[in-house]
PDB file of C-alpha atoms in Angstrom:
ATOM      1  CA  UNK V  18     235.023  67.964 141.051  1.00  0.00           C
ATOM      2  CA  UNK V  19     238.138  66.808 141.973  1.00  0.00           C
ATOM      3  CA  UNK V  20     238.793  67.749 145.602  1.00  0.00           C
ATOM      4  CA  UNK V  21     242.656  67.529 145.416  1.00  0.00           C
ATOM      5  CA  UNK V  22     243.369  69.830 142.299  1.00  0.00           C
ATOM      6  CA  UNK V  23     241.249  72.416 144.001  1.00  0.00           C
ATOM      7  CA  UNK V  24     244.170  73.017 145.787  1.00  0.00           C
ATOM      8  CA  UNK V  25     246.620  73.947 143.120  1.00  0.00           C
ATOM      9  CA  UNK V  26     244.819  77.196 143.122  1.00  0.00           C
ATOM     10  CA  UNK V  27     246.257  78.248 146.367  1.00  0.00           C
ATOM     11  CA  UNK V  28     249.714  77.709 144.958  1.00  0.00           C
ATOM     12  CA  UNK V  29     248.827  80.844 142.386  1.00  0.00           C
ATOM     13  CA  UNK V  30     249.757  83.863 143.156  1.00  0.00           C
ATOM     14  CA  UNK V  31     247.092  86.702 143.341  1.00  0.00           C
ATOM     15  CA  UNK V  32     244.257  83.864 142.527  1.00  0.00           C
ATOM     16  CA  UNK V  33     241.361  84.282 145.375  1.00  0.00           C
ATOM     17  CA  UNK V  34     242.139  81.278 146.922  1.00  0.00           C
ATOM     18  CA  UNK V  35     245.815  82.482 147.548  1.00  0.00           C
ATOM     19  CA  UNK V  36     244.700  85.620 148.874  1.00  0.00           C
ATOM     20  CA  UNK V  37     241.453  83.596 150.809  1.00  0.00           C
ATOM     21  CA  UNK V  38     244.214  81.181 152.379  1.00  0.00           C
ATOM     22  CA  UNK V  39     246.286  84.421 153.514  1.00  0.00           C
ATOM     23  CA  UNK V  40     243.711  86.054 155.298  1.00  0.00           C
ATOM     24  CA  UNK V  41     242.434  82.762 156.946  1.00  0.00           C
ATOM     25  CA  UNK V  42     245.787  82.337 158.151  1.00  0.00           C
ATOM     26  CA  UNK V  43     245.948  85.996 159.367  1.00  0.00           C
ATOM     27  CA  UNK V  44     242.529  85.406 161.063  1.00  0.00           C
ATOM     28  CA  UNK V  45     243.629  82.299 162.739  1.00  0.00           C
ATOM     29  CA  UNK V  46     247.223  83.464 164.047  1.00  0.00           C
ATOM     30  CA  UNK V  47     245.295  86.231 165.660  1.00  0.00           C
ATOM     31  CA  UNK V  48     243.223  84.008 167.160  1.00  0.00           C
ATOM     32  CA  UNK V  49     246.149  82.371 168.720  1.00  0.00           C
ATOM     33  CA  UNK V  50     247.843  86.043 169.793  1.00  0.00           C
ATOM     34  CA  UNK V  51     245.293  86.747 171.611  1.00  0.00           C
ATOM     35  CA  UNK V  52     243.449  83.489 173.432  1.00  0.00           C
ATOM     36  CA  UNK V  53     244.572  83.567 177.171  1.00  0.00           C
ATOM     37  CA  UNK V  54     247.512  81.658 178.438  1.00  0.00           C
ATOM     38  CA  UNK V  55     246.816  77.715 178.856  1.00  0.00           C
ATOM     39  CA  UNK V  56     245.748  74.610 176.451  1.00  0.00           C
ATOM     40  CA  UNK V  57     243.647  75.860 173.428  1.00  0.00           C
ATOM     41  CA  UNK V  58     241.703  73.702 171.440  1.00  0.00           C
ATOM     42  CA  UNK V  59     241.228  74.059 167.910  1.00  0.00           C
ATOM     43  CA  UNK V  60     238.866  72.384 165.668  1.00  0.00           C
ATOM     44  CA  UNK V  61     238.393  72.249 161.638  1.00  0.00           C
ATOM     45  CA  UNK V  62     235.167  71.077 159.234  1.00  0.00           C
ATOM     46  CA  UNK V  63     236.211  70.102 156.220  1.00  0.00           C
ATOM     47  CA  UNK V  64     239.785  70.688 156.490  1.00  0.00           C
ATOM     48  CA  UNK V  65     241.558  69.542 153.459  1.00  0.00           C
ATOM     49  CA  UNK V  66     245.049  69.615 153.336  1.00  0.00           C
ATOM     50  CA  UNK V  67     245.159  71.235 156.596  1.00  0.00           C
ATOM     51  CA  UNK V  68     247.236  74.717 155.485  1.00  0.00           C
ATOM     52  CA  UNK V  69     245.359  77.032 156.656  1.00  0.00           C
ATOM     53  CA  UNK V  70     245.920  75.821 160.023  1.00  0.00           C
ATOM     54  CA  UNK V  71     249.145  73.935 159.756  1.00  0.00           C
ATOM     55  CA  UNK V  72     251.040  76.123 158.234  1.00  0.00           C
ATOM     56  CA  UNK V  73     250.433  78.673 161.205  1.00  0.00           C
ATOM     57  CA  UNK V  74     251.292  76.217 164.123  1.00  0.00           C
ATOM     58  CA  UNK V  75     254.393  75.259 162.310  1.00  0.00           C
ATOM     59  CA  UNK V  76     255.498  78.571 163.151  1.00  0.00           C
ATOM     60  CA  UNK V  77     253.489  80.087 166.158  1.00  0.00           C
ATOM     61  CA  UNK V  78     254.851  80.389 169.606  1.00  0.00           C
ATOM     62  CA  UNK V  79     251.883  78.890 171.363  1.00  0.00           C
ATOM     63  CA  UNK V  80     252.069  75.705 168.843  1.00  0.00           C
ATOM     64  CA  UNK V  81     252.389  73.285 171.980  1.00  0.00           C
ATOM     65  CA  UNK V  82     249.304  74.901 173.628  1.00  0.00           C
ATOM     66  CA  UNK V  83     247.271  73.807 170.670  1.00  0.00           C
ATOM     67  CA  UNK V  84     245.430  70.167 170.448  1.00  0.00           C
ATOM     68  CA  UNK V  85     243.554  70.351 166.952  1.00  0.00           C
ATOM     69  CA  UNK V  86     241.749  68.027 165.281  1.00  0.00           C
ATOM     70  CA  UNK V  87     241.439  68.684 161.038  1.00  0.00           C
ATOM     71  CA  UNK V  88     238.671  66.773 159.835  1.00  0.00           C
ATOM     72  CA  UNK V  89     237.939  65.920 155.505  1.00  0.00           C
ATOM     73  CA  UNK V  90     236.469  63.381 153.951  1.00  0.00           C
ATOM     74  CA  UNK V  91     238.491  62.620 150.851  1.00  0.00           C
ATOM     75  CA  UNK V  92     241.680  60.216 151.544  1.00  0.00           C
ATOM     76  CA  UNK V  93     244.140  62.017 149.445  1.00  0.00           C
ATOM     77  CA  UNK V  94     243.697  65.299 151.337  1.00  0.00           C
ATOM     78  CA  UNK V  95     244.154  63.990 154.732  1.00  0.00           C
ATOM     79  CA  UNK V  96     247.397  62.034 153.412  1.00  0.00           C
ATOM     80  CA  UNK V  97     249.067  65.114 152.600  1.00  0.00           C
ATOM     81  CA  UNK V  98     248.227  66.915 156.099  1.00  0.00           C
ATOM     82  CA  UNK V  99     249.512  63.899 158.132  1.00  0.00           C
ATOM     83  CA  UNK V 100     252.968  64.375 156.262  1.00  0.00           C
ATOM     84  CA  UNK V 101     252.553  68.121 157.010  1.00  0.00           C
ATOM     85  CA  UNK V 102     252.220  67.383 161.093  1.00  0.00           C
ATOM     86  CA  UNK V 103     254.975  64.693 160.650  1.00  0.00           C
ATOM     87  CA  UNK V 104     257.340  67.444 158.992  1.00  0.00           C
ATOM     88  CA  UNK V 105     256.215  70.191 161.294  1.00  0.00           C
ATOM     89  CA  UNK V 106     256.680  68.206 164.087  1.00  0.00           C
ATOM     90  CA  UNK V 107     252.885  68.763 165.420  1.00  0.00           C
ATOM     91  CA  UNK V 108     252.206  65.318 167.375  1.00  0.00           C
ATOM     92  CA  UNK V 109     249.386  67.229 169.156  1.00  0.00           C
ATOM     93  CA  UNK V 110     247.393  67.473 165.859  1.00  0.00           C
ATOM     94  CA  UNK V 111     245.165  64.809 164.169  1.00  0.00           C
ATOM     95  CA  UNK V 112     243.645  64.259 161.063  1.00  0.00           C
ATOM     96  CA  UNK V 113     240.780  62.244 160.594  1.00  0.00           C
ATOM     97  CA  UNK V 114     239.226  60.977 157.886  1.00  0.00           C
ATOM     98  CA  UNK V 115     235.835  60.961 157.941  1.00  0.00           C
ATOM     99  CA  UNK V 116     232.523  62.976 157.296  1.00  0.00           C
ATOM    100  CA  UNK V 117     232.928  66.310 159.023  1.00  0.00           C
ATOM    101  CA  UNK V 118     228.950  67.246 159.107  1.00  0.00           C
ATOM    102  CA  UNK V 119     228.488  64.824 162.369  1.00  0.00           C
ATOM    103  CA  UNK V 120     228.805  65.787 165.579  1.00  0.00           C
ATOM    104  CA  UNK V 121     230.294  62.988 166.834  1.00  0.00           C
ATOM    105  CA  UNK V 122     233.639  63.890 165.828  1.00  0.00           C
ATOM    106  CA  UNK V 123     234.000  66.545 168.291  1.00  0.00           C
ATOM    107  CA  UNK V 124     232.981  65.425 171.436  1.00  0.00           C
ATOM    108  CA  UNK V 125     236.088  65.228 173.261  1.00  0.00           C
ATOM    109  CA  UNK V 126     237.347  68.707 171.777  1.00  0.00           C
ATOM    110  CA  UNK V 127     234.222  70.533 172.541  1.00  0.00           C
ATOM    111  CA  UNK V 128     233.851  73.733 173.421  1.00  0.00           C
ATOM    112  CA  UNK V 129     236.901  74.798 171.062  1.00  0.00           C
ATOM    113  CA  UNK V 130     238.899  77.933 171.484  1.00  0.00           C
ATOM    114  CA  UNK V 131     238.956  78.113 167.773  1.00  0.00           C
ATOM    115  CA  UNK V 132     236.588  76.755 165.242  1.00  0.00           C
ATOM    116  CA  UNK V 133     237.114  76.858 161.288  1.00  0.00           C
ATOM    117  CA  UNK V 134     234.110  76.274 159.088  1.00  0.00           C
ATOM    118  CA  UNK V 135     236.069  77.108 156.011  1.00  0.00           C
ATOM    119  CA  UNK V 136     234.889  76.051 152.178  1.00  0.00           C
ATOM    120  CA  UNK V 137     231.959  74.962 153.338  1.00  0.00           C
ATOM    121  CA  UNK V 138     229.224  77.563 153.185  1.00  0.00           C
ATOM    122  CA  UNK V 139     229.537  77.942 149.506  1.00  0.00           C
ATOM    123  CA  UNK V 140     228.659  74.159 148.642  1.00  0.00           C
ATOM    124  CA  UNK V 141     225.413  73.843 150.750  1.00  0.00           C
ATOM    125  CA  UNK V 142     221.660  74.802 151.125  1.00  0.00           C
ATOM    126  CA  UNK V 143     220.937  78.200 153.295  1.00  0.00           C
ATOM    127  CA  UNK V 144     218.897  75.441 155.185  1.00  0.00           C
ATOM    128  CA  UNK V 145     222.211  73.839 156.278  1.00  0.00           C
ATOM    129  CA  UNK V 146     223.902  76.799 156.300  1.00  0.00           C
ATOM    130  CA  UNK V 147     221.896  78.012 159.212  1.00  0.00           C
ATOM    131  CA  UNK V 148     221.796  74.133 160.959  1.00  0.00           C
ATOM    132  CA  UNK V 149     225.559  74.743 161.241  1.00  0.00           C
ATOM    133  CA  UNK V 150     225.085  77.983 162.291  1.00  0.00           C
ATOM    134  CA  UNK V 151     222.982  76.472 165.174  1.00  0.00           C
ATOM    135  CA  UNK V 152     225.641  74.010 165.963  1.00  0.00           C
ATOM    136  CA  UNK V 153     228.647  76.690 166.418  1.00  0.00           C
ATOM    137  CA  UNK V 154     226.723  77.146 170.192  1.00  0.00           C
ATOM    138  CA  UNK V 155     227.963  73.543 171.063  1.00  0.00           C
ATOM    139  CA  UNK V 156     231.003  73.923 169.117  1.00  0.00           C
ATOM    140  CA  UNK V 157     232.737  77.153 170.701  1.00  0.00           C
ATOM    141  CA  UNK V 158     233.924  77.877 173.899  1.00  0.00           C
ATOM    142  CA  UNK V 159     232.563  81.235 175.710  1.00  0.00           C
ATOM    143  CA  UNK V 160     235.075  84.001 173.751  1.00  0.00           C
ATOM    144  CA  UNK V 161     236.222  81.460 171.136  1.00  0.00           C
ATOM    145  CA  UNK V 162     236.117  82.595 167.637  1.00  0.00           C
ATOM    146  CA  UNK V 163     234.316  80.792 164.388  1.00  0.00           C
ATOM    147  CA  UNK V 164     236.286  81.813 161.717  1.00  0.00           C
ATOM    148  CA  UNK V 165     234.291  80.822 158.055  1.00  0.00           C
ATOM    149  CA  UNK V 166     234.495  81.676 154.468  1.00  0.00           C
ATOM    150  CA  UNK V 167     231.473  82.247 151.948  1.00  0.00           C
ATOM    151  CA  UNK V 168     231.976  83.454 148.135  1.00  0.00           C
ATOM    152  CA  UNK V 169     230.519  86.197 147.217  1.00  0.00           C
ATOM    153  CA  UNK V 170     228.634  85.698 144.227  1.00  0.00           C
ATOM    154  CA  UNK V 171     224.854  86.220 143.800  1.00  0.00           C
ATOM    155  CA  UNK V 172     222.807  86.302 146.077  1.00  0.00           C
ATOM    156  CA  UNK V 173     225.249  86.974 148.348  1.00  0.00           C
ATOM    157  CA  UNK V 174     224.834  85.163 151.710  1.00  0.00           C
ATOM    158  CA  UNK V 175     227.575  87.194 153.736  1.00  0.00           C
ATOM    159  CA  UNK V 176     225.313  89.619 155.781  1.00  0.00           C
ATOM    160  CA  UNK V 177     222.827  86.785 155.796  1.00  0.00           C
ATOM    161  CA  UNK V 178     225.502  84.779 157.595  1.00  0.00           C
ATOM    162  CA  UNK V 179     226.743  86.955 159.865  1.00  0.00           C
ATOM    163  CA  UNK V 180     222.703  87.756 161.160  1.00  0.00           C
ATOM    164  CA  UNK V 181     222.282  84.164 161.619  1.00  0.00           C
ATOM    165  CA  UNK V 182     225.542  83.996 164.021  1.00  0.00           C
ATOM    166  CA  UNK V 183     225.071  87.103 165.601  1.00  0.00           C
ATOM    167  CA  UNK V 184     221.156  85.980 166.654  1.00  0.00           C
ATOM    168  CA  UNK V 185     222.850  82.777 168.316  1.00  0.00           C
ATOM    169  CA  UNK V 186     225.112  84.968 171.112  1.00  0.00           C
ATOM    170  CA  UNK V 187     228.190  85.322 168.434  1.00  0.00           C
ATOM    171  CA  UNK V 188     229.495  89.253 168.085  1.00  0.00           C
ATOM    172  CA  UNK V 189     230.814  90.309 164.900  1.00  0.00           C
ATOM    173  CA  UNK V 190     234.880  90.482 165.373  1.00  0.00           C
ATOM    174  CA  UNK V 191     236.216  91.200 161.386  1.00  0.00           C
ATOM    175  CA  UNK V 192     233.879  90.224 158.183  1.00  0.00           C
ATOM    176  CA  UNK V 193     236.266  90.526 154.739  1.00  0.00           C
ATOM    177  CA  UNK V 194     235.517  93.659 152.862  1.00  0.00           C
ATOM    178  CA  UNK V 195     233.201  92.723 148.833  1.00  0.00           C
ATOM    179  CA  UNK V 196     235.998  93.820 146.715  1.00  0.00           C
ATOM    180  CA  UNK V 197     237.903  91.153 147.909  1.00  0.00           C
ATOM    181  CA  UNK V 198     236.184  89.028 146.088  1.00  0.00           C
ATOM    182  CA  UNK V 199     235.749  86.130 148.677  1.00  0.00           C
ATOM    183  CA  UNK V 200     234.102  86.378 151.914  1.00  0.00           C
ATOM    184  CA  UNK V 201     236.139  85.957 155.066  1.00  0.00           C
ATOM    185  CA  UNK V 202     234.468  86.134 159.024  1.00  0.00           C
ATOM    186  CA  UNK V 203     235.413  85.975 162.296  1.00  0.00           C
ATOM    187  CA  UNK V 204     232.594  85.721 164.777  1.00  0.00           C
ATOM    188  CA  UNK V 205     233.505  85.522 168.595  1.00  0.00           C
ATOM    189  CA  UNK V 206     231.049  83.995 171.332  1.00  0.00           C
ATOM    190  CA  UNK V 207     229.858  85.614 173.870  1.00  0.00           C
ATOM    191  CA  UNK V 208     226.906  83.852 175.591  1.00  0.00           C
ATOM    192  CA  UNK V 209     228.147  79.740 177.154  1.00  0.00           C
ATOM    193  CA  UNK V 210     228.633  76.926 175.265  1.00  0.00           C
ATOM    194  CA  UNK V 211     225.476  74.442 174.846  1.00  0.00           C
ATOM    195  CA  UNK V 212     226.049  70.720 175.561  1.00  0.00           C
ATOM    196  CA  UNK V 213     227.178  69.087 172.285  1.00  0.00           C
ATOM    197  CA  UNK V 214     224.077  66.617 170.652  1.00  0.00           C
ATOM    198  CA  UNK V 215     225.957  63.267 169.217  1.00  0.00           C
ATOM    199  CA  UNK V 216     224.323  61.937 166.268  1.00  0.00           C
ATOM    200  CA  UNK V 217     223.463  65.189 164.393  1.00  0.00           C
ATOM    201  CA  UNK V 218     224.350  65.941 160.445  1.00  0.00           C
ATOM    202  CA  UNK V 219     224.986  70.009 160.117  1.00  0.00           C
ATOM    203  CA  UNK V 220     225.226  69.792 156.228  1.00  0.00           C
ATOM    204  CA  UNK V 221     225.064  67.831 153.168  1.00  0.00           C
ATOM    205  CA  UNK V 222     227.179  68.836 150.152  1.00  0.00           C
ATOM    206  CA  UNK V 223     225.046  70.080 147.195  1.00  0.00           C
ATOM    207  CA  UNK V 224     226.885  68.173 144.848  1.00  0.00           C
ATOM    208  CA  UNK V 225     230.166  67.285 143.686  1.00  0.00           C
ATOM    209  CA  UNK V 226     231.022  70.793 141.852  1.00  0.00           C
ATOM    210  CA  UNK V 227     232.332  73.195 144.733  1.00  0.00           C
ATOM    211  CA  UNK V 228     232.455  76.728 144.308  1.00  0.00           C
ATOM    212  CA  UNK V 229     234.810  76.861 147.695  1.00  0.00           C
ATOM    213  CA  UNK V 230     237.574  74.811 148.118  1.00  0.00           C
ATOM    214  CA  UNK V 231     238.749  73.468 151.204  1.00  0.00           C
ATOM    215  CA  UNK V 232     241.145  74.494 153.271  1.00  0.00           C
TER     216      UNK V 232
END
């Protein structure tokens, strides 16, 4: 699969990744409303083009309170999101290209106000679902939000999902509702962040068909 074309979908209106985009974007403006006043950090697996999250700073009043880092593996994708910041004018963003699955890009943005796991559930095992799952702890700040996406075809793995965060100290804030055809979820933490472990793989991809795009 072609991870650039994925995202032509998003440019067609009432297609599920349109409508998946918009409520991401909803979920992570939010987010922003209503983290408390200071520097927020913000970080993104498997990022894409970066819209989801680009295309809210560009326009949110807490933009310079935001350092972010957007991480995707495939070239083309992070191309387009560094002429996105460079139009928007976000120098406090970066893009890196690279394999988003290791810890060690996140050290020196961890705990994170804000984290995005977005079109990634729906292209790996339940195994590494739940290893990633396990690795929000050292990702998210105390009362920082995960915000992820899951398809909902069979079996669906949404209320599997949201156990699996809620047994790691992570309270259910807003979970998309099944008729709208994609899964959406917001989980906030409650307990304190673990140290971060360098050196660890969360996922592998299944394959190269994806049944979630990225962001």
């Amino acid at each position: 699969m072609d991870w650039l074309t994925w995202h032509d979908q998003y440019d067609v209106p009432g297609s599920n990744l349109a409508r998946r985009l918009q409520v991401v974007q909803e979920r992570i403006r939010l987010a922003l409303d209503t983290s408390p006043p200071g520097p927020l950090r913000l970080i993104s697996l498997c990022s894409g083009q970066g819209r989801d999250v680009l295309e809210v700073l560009a326009e949110h009043p807490r933009r310079d309170d935001v350092r972010a880092r957007l991480v995707e593996l495939d070239p083309r994708n992070t191309a387009i999101a560094s002429e996105a910041i460079a139009s928007y004018g976000l120098g406090q963003v970066e893009v890196l290209t690279a394999d988003a699955a290791l810890t060690d890009r996140y050290q020196d943005l961890t705990p994170a106000e804000i984290v995005l796991v977005c079109g990634v559930f729906g292209n790996i095992t339940d195994e590494d679902i739940e290893r990633t799952i396990d690795t929000c702890p050292q990702l998210c700040a105390t009362d920082g939000v995960v915000i992820w996406t899951r398809h909902r075809k069979a079996p669906d793995r949404v209320p599997l999902i949201c156990r699996w965060f809620e047994e790691r100290g992570f309270e259910r804030a807003w979970v998309s509702p099944p008729e709208a055809g994609f899964g959406v979820g917001v989980h906030r933490f409650k307990a304190d962040p673990l140290p971060l472990v360098p050196g660890r793989r969360m996922f592998t991809f299944t394959d190269d068909s994806r049944t979630e795009a990225p962001s």
